[in-house]
XYZ file of C-alpha atoms in Angstrom:
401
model
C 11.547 -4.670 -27.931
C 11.638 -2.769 -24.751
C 12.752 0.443 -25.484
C 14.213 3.333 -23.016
C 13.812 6.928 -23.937
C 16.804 9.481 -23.267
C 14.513 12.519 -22.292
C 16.147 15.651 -20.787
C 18.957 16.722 -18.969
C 18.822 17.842 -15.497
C 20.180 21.463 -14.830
C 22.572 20.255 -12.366
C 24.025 16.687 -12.740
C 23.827 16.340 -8.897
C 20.627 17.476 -8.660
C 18.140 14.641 -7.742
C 14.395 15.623 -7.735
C 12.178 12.466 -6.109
C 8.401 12.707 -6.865
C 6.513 11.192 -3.938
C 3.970 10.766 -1.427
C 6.167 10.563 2.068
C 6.337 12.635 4.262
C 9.626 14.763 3.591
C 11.434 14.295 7.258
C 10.246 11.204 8.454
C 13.256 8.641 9.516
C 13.256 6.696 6.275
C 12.768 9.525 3.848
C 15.501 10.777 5.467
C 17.635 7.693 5.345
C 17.222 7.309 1.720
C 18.358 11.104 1.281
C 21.474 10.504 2.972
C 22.128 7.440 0.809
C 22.085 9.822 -1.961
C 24.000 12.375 -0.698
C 26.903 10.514 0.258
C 26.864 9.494 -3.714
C 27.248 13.691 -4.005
C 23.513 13.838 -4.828
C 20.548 16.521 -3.520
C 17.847 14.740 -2.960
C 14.869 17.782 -4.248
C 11.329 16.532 -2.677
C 8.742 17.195 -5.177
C 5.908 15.903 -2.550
C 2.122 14.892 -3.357
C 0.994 13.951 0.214
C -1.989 11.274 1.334
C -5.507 11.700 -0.408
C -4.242 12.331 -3.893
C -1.563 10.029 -4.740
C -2.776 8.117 -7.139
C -4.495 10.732 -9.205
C -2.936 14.198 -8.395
C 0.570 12.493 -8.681
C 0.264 10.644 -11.816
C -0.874 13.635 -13.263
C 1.774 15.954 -11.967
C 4.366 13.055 -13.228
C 2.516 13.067 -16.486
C 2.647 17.056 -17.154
C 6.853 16.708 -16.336
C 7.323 13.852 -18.395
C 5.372 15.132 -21.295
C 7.067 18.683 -21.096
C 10.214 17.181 -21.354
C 11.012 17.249 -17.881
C 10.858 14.137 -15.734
C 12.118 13.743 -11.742
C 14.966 11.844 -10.968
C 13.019 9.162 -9.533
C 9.377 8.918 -8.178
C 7.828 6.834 -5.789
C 4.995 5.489 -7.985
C 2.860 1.844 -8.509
C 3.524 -0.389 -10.914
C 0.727 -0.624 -13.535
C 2.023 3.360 -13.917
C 5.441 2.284 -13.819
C 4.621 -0.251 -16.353
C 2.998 2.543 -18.865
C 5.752 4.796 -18.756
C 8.240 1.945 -19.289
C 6.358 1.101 -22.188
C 6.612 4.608 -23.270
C 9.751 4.079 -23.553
C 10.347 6.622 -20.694
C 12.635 4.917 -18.105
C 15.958 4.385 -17.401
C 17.639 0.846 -18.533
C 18.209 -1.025 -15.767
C 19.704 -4.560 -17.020
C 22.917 -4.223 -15.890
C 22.281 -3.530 -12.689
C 19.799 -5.475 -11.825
C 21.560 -8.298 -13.531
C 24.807 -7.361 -11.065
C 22.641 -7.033 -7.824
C 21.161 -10.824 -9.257
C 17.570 -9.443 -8.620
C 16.162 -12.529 -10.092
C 17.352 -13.965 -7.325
C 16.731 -12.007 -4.748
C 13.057 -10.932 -4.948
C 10.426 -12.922 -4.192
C 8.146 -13.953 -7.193
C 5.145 -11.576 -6.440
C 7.332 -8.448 -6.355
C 9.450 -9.572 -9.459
C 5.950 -9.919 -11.098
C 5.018 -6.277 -9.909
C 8.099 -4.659 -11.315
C 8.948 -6.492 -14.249
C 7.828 -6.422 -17.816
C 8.644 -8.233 -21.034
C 11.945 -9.185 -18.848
C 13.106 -6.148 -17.928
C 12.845 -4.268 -14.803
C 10.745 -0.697 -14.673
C 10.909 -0.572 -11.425
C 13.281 -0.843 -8.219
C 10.667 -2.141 -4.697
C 11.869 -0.738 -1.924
C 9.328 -2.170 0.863
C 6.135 -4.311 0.900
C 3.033 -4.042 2.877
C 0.050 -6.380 4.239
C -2.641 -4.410 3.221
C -5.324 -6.817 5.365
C -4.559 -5.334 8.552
C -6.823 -5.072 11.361
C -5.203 -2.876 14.641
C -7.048 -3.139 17.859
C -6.906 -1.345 21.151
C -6.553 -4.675 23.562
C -7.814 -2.290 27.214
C -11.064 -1.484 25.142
C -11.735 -5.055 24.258
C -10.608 -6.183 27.778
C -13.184 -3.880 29.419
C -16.043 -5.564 27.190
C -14.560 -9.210 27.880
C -14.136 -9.646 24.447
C -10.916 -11.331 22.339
C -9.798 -9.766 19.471
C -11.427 -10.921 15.876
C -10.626 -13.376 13.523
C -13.822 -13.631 11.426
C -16.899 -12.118 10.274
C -18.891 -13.452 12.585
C -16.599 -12.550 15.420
C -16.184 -9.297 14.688
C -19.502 -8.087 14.319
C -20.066 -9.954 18.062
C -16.961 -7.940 19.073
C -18.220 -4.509 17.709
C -21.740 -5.201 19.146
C -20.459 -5.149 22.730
C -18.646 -2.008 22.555
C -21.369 -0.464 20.895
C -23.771 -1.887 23.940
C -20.819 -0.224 26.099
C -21.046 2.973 24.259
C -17.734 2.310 22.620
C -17.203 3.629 19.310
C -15.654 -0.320 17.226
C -14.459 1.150 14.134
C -12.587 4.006 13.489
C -12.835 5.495 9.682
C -11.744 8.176 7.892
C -14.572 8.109 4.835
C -11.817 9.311 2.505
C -12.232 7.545 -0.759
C -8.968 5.831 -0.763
C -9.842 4.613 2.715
C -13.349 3.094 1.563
C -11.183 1.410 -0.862
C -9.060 -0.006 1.470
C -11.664 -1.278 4.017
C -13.766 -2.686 0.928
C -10.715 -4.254 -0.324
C -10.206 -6.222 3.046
C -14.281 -7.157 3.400
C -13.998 -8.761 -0.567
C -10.714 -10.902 0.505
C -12.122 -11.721 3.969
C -15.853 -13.039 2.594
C -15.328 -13.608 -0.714
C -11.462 -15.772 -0.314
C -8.360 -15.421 -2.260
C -10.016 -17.090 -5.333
C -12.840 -15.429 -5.793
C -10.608 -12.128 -5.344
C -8.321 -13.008 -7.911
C -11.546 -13.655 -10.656
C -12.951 -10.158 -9.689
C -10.090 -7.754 -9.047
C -7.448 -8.980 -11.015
C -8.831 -11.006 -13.844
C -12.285 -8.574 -13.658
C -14.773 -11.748 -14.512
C -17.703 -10.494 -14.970
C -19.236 -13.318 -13.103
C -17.567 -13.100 -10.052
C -18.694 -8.886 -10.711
C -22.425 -9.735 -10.196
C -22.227 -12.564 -8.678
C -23.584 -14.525 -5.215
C -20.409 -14.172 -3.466
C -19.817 -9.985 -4.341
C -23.462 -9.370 -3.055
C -22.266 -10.915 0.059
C -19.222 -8.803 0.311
C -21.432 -5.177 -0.082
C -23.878 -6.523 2.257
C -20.929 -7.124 4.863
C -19.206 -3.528 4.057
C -22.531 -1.722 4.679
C -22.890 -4.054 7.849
C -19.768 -2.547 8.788
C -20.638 1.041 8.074
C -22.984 0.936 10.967
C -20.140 0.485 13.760
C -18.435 3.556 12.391
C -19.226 7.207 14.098
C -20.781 9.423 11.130
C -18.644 11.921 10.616
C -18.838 15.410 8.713
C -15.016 15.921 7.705
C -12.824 13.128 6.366
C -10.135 12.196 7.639
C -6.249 10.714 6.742
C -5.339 7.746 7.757
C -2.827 9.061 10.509
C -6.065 10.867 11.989
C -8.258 6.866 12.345
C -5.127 5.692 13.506
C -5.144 8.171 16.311
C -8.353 7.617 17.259
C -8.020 3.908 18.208
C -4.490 4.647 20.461
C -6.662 7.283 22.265
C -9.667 5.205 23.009
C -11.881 6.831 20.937
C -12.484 3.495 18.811
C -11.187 0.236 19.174
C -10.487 -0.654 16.032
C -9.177 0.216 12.361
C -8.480 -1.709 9.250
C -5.429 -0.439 7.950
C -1.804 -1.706 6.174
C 1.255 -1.933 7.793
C 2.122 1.755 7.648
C 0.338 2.583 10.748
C 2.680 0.377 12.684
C 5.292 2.784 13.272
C 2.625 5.086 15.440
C 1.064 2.096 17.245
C 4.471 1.149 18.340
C 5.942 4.135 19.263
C 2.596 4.774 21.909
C 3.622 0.966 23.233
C 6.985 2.397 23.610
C 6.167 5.657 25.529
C 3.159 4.546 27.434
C 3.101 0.501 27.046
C -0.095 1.096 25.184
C -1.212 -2.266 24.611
C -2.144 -3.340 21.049
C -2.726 -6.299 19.026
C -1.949 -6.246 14.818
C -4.047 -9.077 13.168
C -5.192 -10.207 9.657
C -8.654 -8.909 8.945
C -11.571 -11.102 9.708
C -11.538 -13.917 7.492
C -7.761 -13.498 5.752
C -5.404 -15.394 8.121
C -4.321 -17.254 5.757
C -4.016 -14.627 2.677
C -2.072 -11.732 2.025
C -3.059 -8.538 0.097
C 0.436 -6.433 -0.971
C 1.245 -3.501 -1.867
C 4.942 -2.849 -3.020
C 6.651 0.926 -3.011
C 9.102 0.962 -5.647
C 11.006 4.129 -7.607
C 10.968 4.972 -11.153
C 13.833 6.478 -12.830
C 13.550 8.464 -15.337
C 15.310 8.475 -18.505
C 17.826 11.303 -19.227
C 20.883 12.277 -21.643
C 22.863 13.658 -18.965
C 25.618 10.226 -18.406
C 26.326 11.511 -15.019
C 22.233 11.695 -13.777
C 22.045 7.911 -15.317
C 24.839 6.538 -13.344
C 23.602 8.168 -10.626
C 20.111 6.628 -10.762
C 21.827 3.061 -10.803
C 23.820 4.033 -8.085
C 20.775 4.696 -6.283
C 18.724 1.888 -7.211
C 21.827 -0.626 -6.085
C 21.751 1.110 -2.676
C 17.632 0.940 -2.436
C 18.147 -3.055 -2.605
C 20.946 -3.653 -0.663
C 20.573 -5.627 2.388
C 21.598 -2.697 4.936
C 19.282 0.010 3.137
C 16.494 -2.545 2.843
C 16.665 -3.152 6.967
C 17.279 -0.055 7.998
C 14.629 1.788 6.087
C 11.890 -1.090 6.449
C 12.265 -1.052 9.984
C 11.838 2.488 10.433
C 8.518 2.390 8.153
C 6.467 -0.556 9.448
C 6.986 -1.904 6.272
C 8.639 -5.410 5.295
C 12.001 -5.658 2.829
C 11.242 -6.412 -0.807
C 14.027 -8.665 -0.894
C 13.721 -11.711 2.286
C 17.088 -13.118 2.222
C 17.870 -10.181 5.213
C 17.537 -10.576 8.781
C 14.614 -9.331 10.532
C 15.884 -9.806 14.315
C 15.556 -6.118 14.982
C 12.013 -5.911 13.435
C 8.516 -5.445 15.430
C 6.735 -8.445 16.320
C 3.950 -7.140 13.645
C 6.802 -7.048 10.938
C 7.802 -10.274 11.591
C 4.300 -11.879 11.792
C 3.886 -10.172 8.324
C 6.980 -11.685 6.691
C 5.576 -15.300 8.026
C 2.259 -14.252 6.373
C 3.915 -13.300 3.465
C 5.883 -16.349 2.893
C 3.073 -18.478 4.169
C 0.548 -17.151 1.658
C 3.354 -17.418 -0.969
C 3.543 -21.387 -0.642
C -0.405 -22.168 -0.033
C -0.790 -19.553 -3.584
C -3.144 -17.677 -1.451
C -1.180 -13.886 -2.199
C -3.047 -11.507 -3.627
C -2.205 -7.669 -5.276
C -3.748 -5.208 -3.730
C -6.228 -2.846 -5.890
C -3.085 -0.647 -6.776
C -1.148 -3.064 -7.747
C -3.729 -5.149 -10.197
C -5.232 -2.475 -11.902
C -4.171 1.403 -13.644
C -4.365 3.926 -11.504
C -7.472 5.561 -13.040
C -9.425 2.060 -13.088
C -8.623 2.040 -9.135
C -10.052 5.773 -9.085
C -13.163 4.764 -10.767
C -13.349 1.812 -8.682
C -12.574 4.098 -5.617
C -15.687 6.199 -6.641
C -18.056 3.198 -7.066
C -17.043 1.962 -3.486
C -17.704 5.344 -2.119
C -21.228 6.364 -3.865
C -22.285 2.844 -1.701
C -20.272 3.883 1.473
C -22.433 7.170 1.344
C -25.654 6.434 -0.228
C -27.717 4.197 2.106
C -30.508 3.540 -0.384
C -28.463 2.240 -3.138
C -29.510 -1.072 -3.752
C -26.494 -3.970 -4.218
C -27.295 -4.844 -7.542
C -27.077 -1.197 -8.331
C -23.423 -0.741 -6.720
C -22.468 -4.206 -8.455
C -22.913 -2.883 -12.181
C -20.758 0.564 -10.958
C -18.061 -1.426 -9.778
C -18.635 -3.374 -13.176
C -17.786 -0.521 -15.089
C -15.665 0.841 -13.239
C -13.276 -1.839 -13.738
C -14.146 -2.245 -17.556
């Protein structure tokens, strides 16, 4: 039986404390607070920003919820969602999501993500590609070169803007961001398959075998077209770099579409969002979705449903995926007022979801702390030029033990 706990009261019934990893006044943070306060709810940010937010937030949500005092609601990923729900620490959320017919609504791969043992834990309130590659066109113009669509073609690509003295990759060296670039290398050498046997069903096979040697001999390949760096830097920063010139390239999810698009809008800078090399036809995702957490307080608990029906409605799910670069979690909406690179990622989407070529991205498949470890295996190969790949295969072995 999936059980619901009933664990505190708030102090204020129309207090409404959101855990979460946004920034606090961006357009759709903002949207969703307005939502809330038109249902005579505060929306309180309790705000973990970039470079911790899988392990600094789960363990602030942790201390809360074990003291006895949860959040409202908190922006979290589902294998955590899915622990806490098994904890018996959520809200029930049948009846609404039997009302708003969710079954129906969602496609498969997101019901999958916030479901378990039939019930949902969580509500998705966007989706991203996470096997994004954003290029500067006027750099690749000035080398005569087209933008990338596979291994081989990219490392051409990078070669003449290096022979041009033009920086091809911009990277932050942030663990979460060697994640993110490994995770696109694994899905672009290794396929959707072979993705699937090592990331999400963690076969040790597919761990040491042919095809992962291949993929850490391409990430290290890759390494060499990035400028060394001394600081790290957030993924807003790499983004930067490539809409100034100073790379021409990034691999990077859908959230940076927002700043690439706003720089087309003020200066017509000219852009082009494509799958990484060797994913056209897959798709890595990565959903956002809220947890609400479980109190006695009747008024806090009807408020959280009230929320959660807004989050999914049509309107909300436009108006706030448009703002973020992000897709809707639910696709029976109309997109006619998205970016071109929002649309192309709904086709992908869909695409990949017929041809069974989808995959969950790293924070989706596994815990958080597995992803950490993982994230930490990734990086001590990123930064250590001697380590051999058989040596970085057994870390990323255990790390996903």
């Amino acid at each position: 039986m999936f059980a619901f706990a009933t664990l505190s009261c708030f102090a204020q019934a129309d207090d409404a404390e959101v855990l979460h990893y946004w920034q606090p006044d961006d357009t759709g943070t903002a949207l969703l607070k307005d939502i809330l306060r038109k249902q005579g709810h505060e929306w309180k940010d309790f705000v973990v920003l970039p470079g911790g937010k899988n392990g600094l937030l789960n363990g602030l949500l942790k201390a809360r919820i074990l003291s006895g005092n949860p959040p409202f609601a908190a922006v979290i990923r589902a294998p955590v969602a899915r622990d806490w729900g098994r904890a018996g620490s959520l809200t029930n959320l049948d009846d609404i999501s039997a009302s708003g017919k969710w079954d129906s609504v969602l496609p498969r791969a997101v019901r999958d993500a916030v479901k378990d043992r039939g019930h949902y834990i969580a509500v998705p309130i966007n989706m991203y590609q996470e096997n994004g590659l954003w290029v500067n066109n006027r750099l690749l113009k000035r080398v005569g070169a087209d933008v990338p669509h596979d291994w081989p073609g990219f490392f051409a690509v990078a070669d003449k803007l290096r022979q041009a003295g033009i920086v091809a990759l911009a990277h932050g060296g942030q663990q979460r961001g060697n994640l993110h670039l490994f995770a696109s290398v694994a899905l672009g050498v290794g396929g959707p398959q072979f993705y699937r046997r090592a990331f999400v069903s963690r076969d040790p096979a597919a761990l040491s075998g042919r095809q992962m040697e291949q993929v850490l001999q391409t990430f290290r390949r890759v390494k060499s077209y990035v400028r060394p760096r001394v600081e790290q830097l957030n993924w807003p920063d790499v983004s930067r770099d490539v809409i100034d010139g100073k790379a021409a390239m990034v691999f990077i999810g859908g959230w940076t579409g927002p700043m690439f698009e706003a720089e087309h809008a003020r200066t017509g800078f000219d852009f082009s969002c494509v799958p990484a090399p060797g994913t056209g036809g897959a798709f890595a995702y990565v959903i956002d979705s809220f947890a609400l957490f479980g109190s006695r307080n009747p008024g806090t608990t009807r408020a959280q449903k009230d929320f959660a029906a807004s989050v999914l409605s049509p309107e909300v799910q436009v108006s706030f995926n448009r703002e973020r670069g992000s897709i809707p979690a639910r696709f029976d909406v109309d997109l006619g007022t998205f970016h071109p690179c929002q649309k192309q990622a709904a086709a992908a989407f869909r695409k990949a979801e017929e041809n069974d070529t989808l995959v969950p991205s790293f924070a989706i498949a596994v815990p958080a702390d597995t992803e950490v470890a993982l994230a930490e295996a990734v990086t001590a190969f990123w930064a250590d030029d001697s380590m051999s790949t058989r040596t970085a295969m057994a870390r990323i072995a255990t790390a996903l033990k």
